[in-house]
Each structure stands twice: as structure tokens, then as C-alpha cells.
């Protein structure tokens, strides 16, 4: 449905977005994840038609809508926008806010408003004013208002950032369901990896104006292509490694990896859940437990390796570790990276 080709945008000497190509299918949920200042909002505004690209084009169903100039103005794109600050009209009641963009006769509008207020579970607030309702409720109303004109695409810029943690999780789940129910394609911009992972079908990971990786949340989590991506998406332990005499010397002991990977490997990355801990006598240990953080369903264990490096391990809480326990620690899964921080391909067994 939407295609961006080699999109770029600069403000003076700042290259906010460079050479981004992406496509979005009907009904698809895409999230754009990256640290603050990496160009996410600029990319969203380029898609919306609120910015003229410095390079590249945006297409809608194969028709160019943004290029050297804005060809189809934003208000005719049928895109709904939802922002961090809710942006409801303060002088309009909840139902008038929702009805604002709805089309059709008075009865049809009324029907659409009622249907949407049901969908966001707030029919009882129809006649209240925005300042009388909570932040979470305001954001649900903002979603209802964006959906009222039956947009083909919803663009959301950090929509949950102004809400507290508990509310954010609940609202994220609810809004995802509401948007799926409406069948509308969605682009979510966020700096919060958990939000991107749980919300979307596909993710674009951005760094300094560029897309550095694209894939499903599971693909990006399991196969980060750079060291940076491995720690931006999920928790990662990084350990120095060295290729010597045909084997990979690591703080966890020697590992057998193929020559093509081993000879260029400088860093190994292990997810906390991919370590295995065994209780062993001190003389066979390669690590000592230094901290145990039990949080109900998981146990997070800090282990100081003989090499001097520290790692974080997470696992089931069935057997609780104690400080100063001697352990043998191994990695059941790991990835190797070269000196430039790029992933060496082929997953060593
Ligand atoms: P993000 O949403 O990922 O935090 P932005 O897209 O807002 O990033 O900004 C990317 C870069 O472009 C930043 O360096 C920002 O300062 C710059 N930028 C964004 N909008 C403008 C603007 N209107 N004028 C000048 N610089 C801008
Ligand atoms: Mg932004």
C-alpha cells in the first residue's frame, strides 16, 4: 500500500533521514524503533506529507504522493495521526471530538461515534470534556477520533510515552486490538523496544537517520546484525574473544566455531536467558555468583567470571542461587561479531 523509495530529509547541515526505503502492506503493523534524535518523527512526517522530502519519493498504491513536492496533501491521504500529547480539542466534548472527522449524514456520524466509543470501552464518557478524563482515557479517545473517518493508515508517534508504566502496557494491548479489529494498517514510532516488540508485526531499527535492520521482532531479537542492535533490542552480554590455535578463546572457555567466523571474531554476545549455570566445586568453577535478584517468575543472577568480566544471567526461579556460589557457566547460544561490531554470519552450534 505505502512505499518509500530512498527517502531523505535534511535540515540545513543536519541529515535527519537518509536513504530509507520501506513498504507497508494493507493491515500491517510496522514499528520504527530507534533512540531519540535518530529521525523517526521526521520519517513519519515524510510519510504523512507534512514534510517535503529532500530526496526520494512516497507512493500510495503505486501513485507518487510525495516527491520534489507534496503531490497529495496530507488531509487528502486518509491517514490518521496519534501523538504523544493526545491533542484532543479542549473545547469539544468527548463525543464531538470523536465525531469531528466522521463522514456521512448526522445519523451515520452518530452511529460511527457510538460504535467507536464502544470499541474503546468509554461510552459512558460521551458528554464529558477532555480535561475531566484521565490521560489513558484521553489517548483512547484520540484513537477513536483518528479512526472516525475510516483512515487507510494510522501513524502514531510515541503515543504511550506520557502514560505511566502500568497504564502503558494495558493501553498498548487494548489499542493494538482496537486497530486490528478495524483492520487499519499502522506505523508506530517509538524509542521503547518493548513497545515495538509487543506491538508490531515487523520492525525497522533506525540509527542516525538510517535503517540498520528490518525484520519481525523475533528475527531482530534473535539475530541482531550489529552489537549496537543486540543491546538496543533486549538485554545483551558482550564478552571479548580471540582466535588462537584454531579455537575461539572466550571468558567461558574454548569454543569450537568454524574458521570463517572464529578468525574475525572479537566479541561474543549472549542473551541472559541463553546461559546455563551449574553448581560445581570451587576448583572447577569459571565464575562466582555475585548477586541474585528474585522477581517471582524469573531469577536474575550476576556472575563474576574468572576473566574479570561480569555477566547477567536470567533463568527459572526453581533453584535459587546464593551469593558466592561457585558455578560453571556456559553459553547455550551465542553470536559472534567482528571488530567493526558487525555480526559474523552462521550461527555456531
Ligand atoms: P526522533 O523522532 O527519532 O527523536 P527527529 O526526527 O525528531 O528524531 O529528529 C531527527 C534529527 O533532525 C534531530 O537531529 C533533530 O534535531 C533534527 N530535526 C528534526 N526536525 C527538525 C526541524 N524542523 N528543523 C531542524 N532540525 C530538525
Ligand atoms: Mg520523535
Coordinates of C-alpha atoms and ligand atoms in Angstrom, one line a residue:
X1 CA 0.0 0.0 0.0
X2 CA 2.7 2.5 1.0
X3 CA 6.1 2.5 -0.4
X4 CA 9.0 4.9 0.4
X5 CA 11.9 4.9 -2.0
X6 CA 15.3 6.3 -0.9
X7 CA 13.7 8.9 1.3
X8 CA 16.0 11.6 2.7
X9 CA 15.4 14.8 4.6
X10 CA 18.0 17.3 5.7
X11 CA 17.5 20.5 7.8
X12 CA 20.5 22.7 6.9
X13 CA 23.5 20.6 7.7
X14 CA 21.5 18.0 9.8
X15 CA 20.7 14.9 7.8
X16 CA 17.7 13.7 9.8
X17 CA 16.7 10.8 7.5
X18 CA 18.9 9.3 4.8
X19 CA 18.1 6.9 2.0
X20 CA 15.3 5.0 3.7
X21 CA 13.2 2.6 1.6
X22 CA 10.3 0.7 3.1
X23 CA 7.0 -0.8 2.2
X24 CA 3.9 -1.4 4.2
X25 CA 1.1 -3.8 3.3
X26 CA -2.6 -3.4 3.9
X27 CA -3.5 -4.3 7.5
X28 CA 0.2 -4.5 8.5
X29 CA 1.6 -3.1 11.8
X30 CA 5.1 -1.7 11.4
X31 CA 7.1 -0.1 14.1
X32 CA 10.0 2.2 13.7
X33 CA 12.3 1.9 16.7
X34 CA 15.4 3.9 17.5
X35 CA 17.0 6.2 20.1
X36 CA 15.9 9.8 20.5
X37 CA 17.0 12.0 17.6
X38 CA 17.6 9.2 15.1
X39 CA 15.0 10.6 12.7
X40 CA 11.8 8.6 13.5
X41 CA 9.4 11.5 13.7
X42 CA 10.9 13.0 10.6
X43 CA 10.3 9.7 8.7
X44 CA 6.7 9.6 10.0
X45 CA 6.1 13.2 8.9
X46 CA 7.5 12.5 5.4
X47 CA 5.0 9.6 5.1
X48 CA 2.2 11.8 6.4
X49 CA 3.0 14.5 3.8
X50 CA 3.9 17.1 6.5
X51 CA 7.4 17.4 5.2
X52 CA 8.8 17.7 1.6
X53 CA 11.5 15.1 1.1
X54 CA 15.0 16.3 0.2
X55 CA 15.4 13.1 -1.7
X56 CA 13.2 10.2 -2.7
X57 CA 9.5 9.6 -3.0
X58 CA 6.5 8.2 -1.2
X59 CA 3.9 6.1 -3.2
X60 CA 0.4 5.2 -2.3
X61 CA -0.9 2.2 -4.2
X62 CA 1.8 2.8 -6.8
X63 CA 1.0 6.5 -7.2
X64 CA 3.6 9.1 -6.2
X65 CA 2.2 11.2 -3.4
X66 CA 5.4 13.0 -2.2
X67 CA 8.5 13.7 -4.3
X68 CA 10.1 17.0 -5.0
X69 CA 6.9 18.5 -3.7
X70 CA 3.8 17.3 -1.9
X71 CA 1.6 15.8 -4.6
X72 CA -1.3 14.6 -2.5
X73 CA -1.8 16.9 0.5
X74 CA -1.9 15.3 4.0
X75 CA -5.6 16.0 4.5
X76 CA -6.4 14.0 1.4
X77 CA -4.3 11.0 2.2
X78 CA -6.8 9.4 4.6
X79 CA -4.1 8.9 7.2
X80 CA -5.0 9.2 10.9
X81 CA -2.4 10.6 13.3
X82 CA -1.9 10.0 17.0
X83 CA 0.7 11.8 19.0
X84 CA 2.2 11.7 22.4
X85 CA 0.3 14.6 23.8
X86 CA -3.2 13.3 22.9
X87 CA -4.1 16.6 21.2
X88 CA -7.9 16.5 21.8
X89 CA -9.8 19.7 21.1
X90 CA -10.2 21.1 24.6
X91 CA -13.5 23.0 23.8
X92 CA -15.3 19.9 22.3
X93 CA -16.9 17.1 24.3
X94 CA -15.6 13.6 24.0
X95 CA -18.3 12.6 21.5
X96 CA -17.7 15.8 19.4
X97 CA -14.0 15.1 19.4
X98 CA -14.6 11.6 18.1
X99 CA -17.3 12.8 15.6
X100 CA -15.1 15.6 14.3
X101 CA -13.7 13.8 11.3
X102 CA -16.6 11.3 10.7
X103 CA -18.3 11.4 7.3
X104 CA -21.9 11.0 6.2
X105 CA -25.3 12.1 7.4
X106 CA -25.9 13.1 11.0
X107 CA -27.3 9.7 11.9
X108 CA -24.3 7.9 10.2
X109 CA -21.9 10.2 12.1
X110 CA -23.8 9.4 15.4
X111 CA -23.6 5.7 14.7
X112 CA -19.9 5.8 14.0
X113 CA -19.3 7.8 17.2
X114 CA -21.3 5.3 19.3
X115 CA -19.5 2.4 17.6
X116 CA -16.1 3.8 18.3
X117 CA -16.9 4.8 21.9
X118 CA -18.0 1.2 22.4
X119 CA -14.8 0.0 20.8
X120 CA -12.6 2.0 23.1
X121 CA -14.8 1.0 26.1
X122 CA -15.7 4.6 27.0
X123 CA -19.4 5.1 26.0
X124 CA -20.1 6.5 29.5
X125 CA -17.8 9.4 28.9
X126 CA -19.5 10.7 25.8
X127 CA -20.6 14.0 27.2
X128 CA -17.6 14.8 29.3
X129 CA -14.9 17.3 28.4
X130 CA -11.3 16.2 27.7
X131 CA -9.9 17.9 30.9
X132 CA -12.3 15.8 33.0
X133 CA -10.8 12.5 31.9
X134 CA -7.5 10.7 32.6
X135 CA -4.5 10.5 30.3
X136 CA -5.2 6.9 29.4
X137 CA -8.8 7.8 28.6
X138 CA -7.8 10.8 26.5
X139 CA -5.5 8.6 24.4
X140 CA -8.3 6.1 23.8
X141 CA -10.5 9.0 22.6
X142 CA -7.6 10.2 20.4
X143 CA -7.5 6.8 18.9
X144 CA -11.3 6.8 18.4
X145 CA -11.1 10.2 16.8
X146 CA -8.3 9.2 14.4
X147 CA -10.4 6.1 13.4
X148 CA -13.7 8.0 12.8
X149 CA -13.1 9.0 9.2
X150 CA -12.1 5.3 8.4
X151 CA -8.4 6.0 7.5
X152 CA -6.4 3.6 5.5
X153 CA -3.4 4.1 7.7
X154 CA -2.7 5.2 11.3
X155 CA 0.5 7.0 12.1
X156 CA 1.4 7.0 15.8
X157 CA 4.4 9.0 17.2
X158 CA 5.3 7.8 20.7
X159 CA 1.6 7.5 21.7
X160 CA 2.2 5.9 25.1
X161 CA 5.2 8.0 26.3
X162 CA 3.1 10.3 28.5
X163 CA 1.5 7.5 30.4
X164 CA 2.8 5.6 33.4
X165 CA 4.2 2.1 33.1
X166 CA 1.2 0.0 34.1
X167 CA -1.2 2.0 32.1
X168 CA 1.1 2.0 29.1
X169 CA 1.1 -1.8 28.9
X170 CA -2.6 -2.2 29.2
X171 CA -3.3 0.6 26.7
X172 CA -0.9 -0.8 24.3
X173 CA -2.6 -4.1 24.3
X174 CA -6.1 -2.5 24.0
X175 CA -5.1 -0.2 21.2
X176 CA -3.5 -2.9 19.3
X177 CA -6.7 -5.0 19.5
X178 CA -8.8 -2.0 18.5
X179 CA -6.7 -1.2 15.5
X180 CA -6.5 -4.9 14.5
X181 CA -10.3 -5.0 14.8
X182 CA -10.6 -2.0 12.5
X183 CA -8.2 -3.7 10.1
X184 CA -6.2 -0.5 9.6
X185 CA -2.5 -0.5 8.7
X186 CA -0.4 1.2 11.4
X187 CA 3.0 2.7 11.7
X188 CA 4.2 3.2 15.3
X189 CA 7.2 5.3 16.1
X190 CA 8.9 4.6 19.5
X191 CA 12.2 4.6 21.3
X192 CA 10.9 1.8 23.6
X193 CA 12.0 -1.6 22.4
X194 CA 9.4 -3.5 24.5
X195 CA 6.7 -1.4 22.9
X196 CA 8.0 -2.1 19.4
X197 CA 8.4 -5.8 20.0
X198 CA 5.0 -6.3 21.5
X199 CA 3.0 -4.0 19.2
X200 CA 4.2 -4.8 15.7
X201 CA 4.3 -7.5 13.0
X202 CA 7.5 -6.0 11.6
X203 CA 10.1 -3.6 12.9
X204 CA 12.6 -1.2 11.4
X205 CA 15.5 -0.4 13.6
X206 CA 16.9 3.1 13.0
X207 CA 20.2 4.7 14.0
X208 CA 21.5 8.1 12.9
X209 CA 18.9 8.6 10.2
X210 CA 19.3 5.2 8.6
X211 CA 17.6 1.8 8.8
X212 CA 20.1 -0.6 10.2
X213 CA 17.9 -3.7 10.4
X214 CA 14.5 -4.8 9.4
X215 CA 12.5 -7.9 10.3
X216 CA 10.0 -9.4 12.6
X217 CA 10.5 -8.7 16.3
X218 CA 11.7 -12.2 16.9
X219 CA 14.2 -12.0 14.0
X220 CA 15.7 -8.8 15.3
X221 CA 15.9 -10.1 18.8
X222 CA 17.4 -13.5 17.8
X223 CA 19.7 -12.3 15.0
X224 CA 20.8 -8.7 15.6
X225 CA 23.2 -7.7 12.8
X226 CA 25.3 -5.4 14.9
X227 CA 26.5 -5.2 18.5
X228 CA 24.5 -1.9 18.8
X229 CA 21.3 -3.7 17.7
X230 CA 21.9 -6.5 20.2
X231 CA 21.9 -4.2 23.1
X232 CA 19.2 -1.8 21.8
X233 CA 16.7 -4.6 21.4
X234 CA 16.8 -6.7 24.5
X235 CA 19.4 -7.3 27.1
X236 CA 22.8 -8.5 25.9
X237 CA 26.1 -9.6 27.5
X238 CA 29.2 -8.8 25.4
X239 CA 32.5 -10.6 26.0
X240 CA 35.9 -10.2 24.3
X241 CA 37.1 -13.3 22.4
X242 CA 40.2 -14.2 20.5
X243 CA 41.0 -16.8 17.8
X244 CA 44.1 -18.8 18.8
X245 CA 45.3 -22.2 17.5
X246 CA 42.1 -23.0 15.7
X247 CA 39.8 -22.4 18.6
X248 CA 38.0 -19.4 20.0
X249 CA 39.3 -18.4 23.4
X250 CA 36.5 -16.8 25.5
X251 CA 35.9 -16.0 29.1
X252 CA 33.7 -19.1 29.2
X253 CA 36.4 -21.3 28.0
X254 CA 37.4 -22.5 24.5
X255 CA 34.7 -22.8 21.9
X256 CA 34.6 -24.7 18.6
X257 CA 33.4 -22.4 15.9
X258 CA 34.0 -22.5 12.1
X259 CA 37.3 -20.9 11.0
X260 CA 35.4 -18.3 8.9
X261 CA 33.7 -17.0 12.0
X262 CA 36.4 -17.5 14.5
X263 CA 39.2 -15.8 12.8
X264 CA 37.4 -12.5 12.6
X265 CA 35.5 -12.7 15.9
X266 CA 36.3 -10.1 18.5
X267 CA 33.1 -10.0 20.6
X268 CA 30.6 -12.7 21.6
X269 CA 27.1 -11.8 22.6
X270 CA 25.0 -13.9 24.9
X271 CA 21.4 -13.2 25.9
X272 CA 20.8 -13.6 29.7
X273 CA 18.5 -16.5 29.1
X274 CA 21.0 -18.3 27.0
X275 CA 23.5 -19.0 29.7
X276 CA 23.5 -22.3 31.7
X277 CA 24.7 -22.3 35.3
X278 CA 25.8 -25.5 37.1
X279 CA 26.8 -25.8 40.7
X280 CA 30.4 -27.1 40.9
X281 CA 33.3 -27.3 43.4
X282 CA 35.4 -24.1 43.5
X283 CA 38.3 -25.7 41.6
X284 CA 36.2 -26.5 38.6
X285 CA 34.3 -23.2 38.6
X286 CA 34.7 -20.4 36.0
X287 CA 32.6 -18.0 37.8
X288 CA 31.2 -16.8 41.2
X289 CA 27.6 -15.7 41.9
X290 CA 27.7 -12.0 43.0
X291 CA 24.1 -11.0 43.0
X292 CA 20.7 -12.7 43.0
X293 CA 17.6 -10.8 42.1
X294 CA 14.5 -12.9 42.5
X295 CA 11.4 -11.4 41.0
X296 CA 8.7 -14.1 41.1
X297 CA 8.7 -15.7 37.7
X298 CA 12.4 -15.1 36.9
X299 CA 15.7 -15.0 38.7
X300 CA 18.4 -12.6 37.6
X301 CA 21.9 -13.7 38.6
X302 CA 25.0 -11.6 38.3
X303 CA 28.1 -13.8 37.8
X304 CA 31.7 -12.6 38.0
X305 CA 33.8 -14.7 35.6
X306 CA 37.4 -15.7 36.4
X307 CA 38.4 -13.5 33.5
X308 CA 37.2 -10.5 35.5
X309 CA 34.2 -9.8 33.3
X310 CA 30.7 -9.7 34.8
X311 CA 27.6 -11.2 33.1
X312 CA 23.9 -11.1 33.8
X313 CA 22.1 -14.5 33.7
X314 CA 18.3 -15.0 33.8
X315 CA 16.5 -18.2 34.4
X316 CA 13.7 -20.0 36.2
X317 CA 13.5 -19.5 39.9
X318 CA 13.1 -23.2 40.7
X319 CA 16.6 -23.5 42.1
X320 CA 17.7 -20.3 43.8
X321 CA 21.3 -19.3 43.7
X322 CA 23.2 -17.7 46.6
X323 CA 25.9 -15.1 46.6
X324 CA 29.4 -16.6 46.5
X325 CA 28.2 -19.9 44.9
X326 CA 30.9 -21.4 42.6
X327 CA 29.4 -22.1 39.2
X328 CA 30.3 -23.5 35.8
X329 CA 28.8 -21.1 33.3
X330 CA 28.3 -22.0 29.7
X331 CA 26.5 -20.3 26.8
X332 CA 23.9 -22.4 25.0
X333 CA 23.5 -19.9 22.2
X334 CA 25.7 -17.0 21.2
X335 CA 26.6 -14.8 18.3
X336 CA 30.0 -13.5 17.2
X337 CA 30.8 -10.0 16.0
X338 CA 33.9 -8.6 14.2
X339 CA 36.0 -5.6 15.2
X340 CA 33.5 -3.2 13.5
X341 CA 30.7 -4.5 15.6
X342 CA 29.1 -6.4 12.7
X343 CA 27.6 -9.9 13.0
X344 CA 29.6 -12.8 11.6
X345 CA 27.1 -15.0 9.9
X346 CA 26.4 -18.6 10.5
X347 CA 25.2 -19.5 14.0
X348 CA 27.8 -21.6 15.7
X349 CA 26.3 -24.7 17.3
Ligands
LIG1 P1 13.3 11.3 16.7 O1 11.9 11.4 16.4 O2 13.9 9.9 16.3 O3 13.7 11.7 18.1 P2 13.6 13.5 14.8 O4 13.1 13.0 13.5 O5 12.7 14.4 15.6 O6 14.1 12.3 15.7 O7 14.9 14.4 14.6 C1 16.0 13.9 13.8 C2 17.1 15.0 13.7 O8 16.6 16.1 12.9 C3 17.4 15.6 15.0 O9 18.8 15.9 15.0 C4 16.6 16.9 15.1 O10 17.2 17.9 15.8 C5 16.5 17.3 13.6 N1 15.3 18.0 13.3 C6 14.0 17.5 13.3 N2 13.1 18.3 12.9 C7 13.8 19.5 12.6 C8 13.4 20.8 12.1 N3 12.1 21.1 11.9 N4 14.4 21.7 11.9 C9 15.7 21.4 12.2 N5 16.1 20.2 12.6 C10 15.2 19.2 12.8
LIG2 MG1 10.3 11.9 17.7

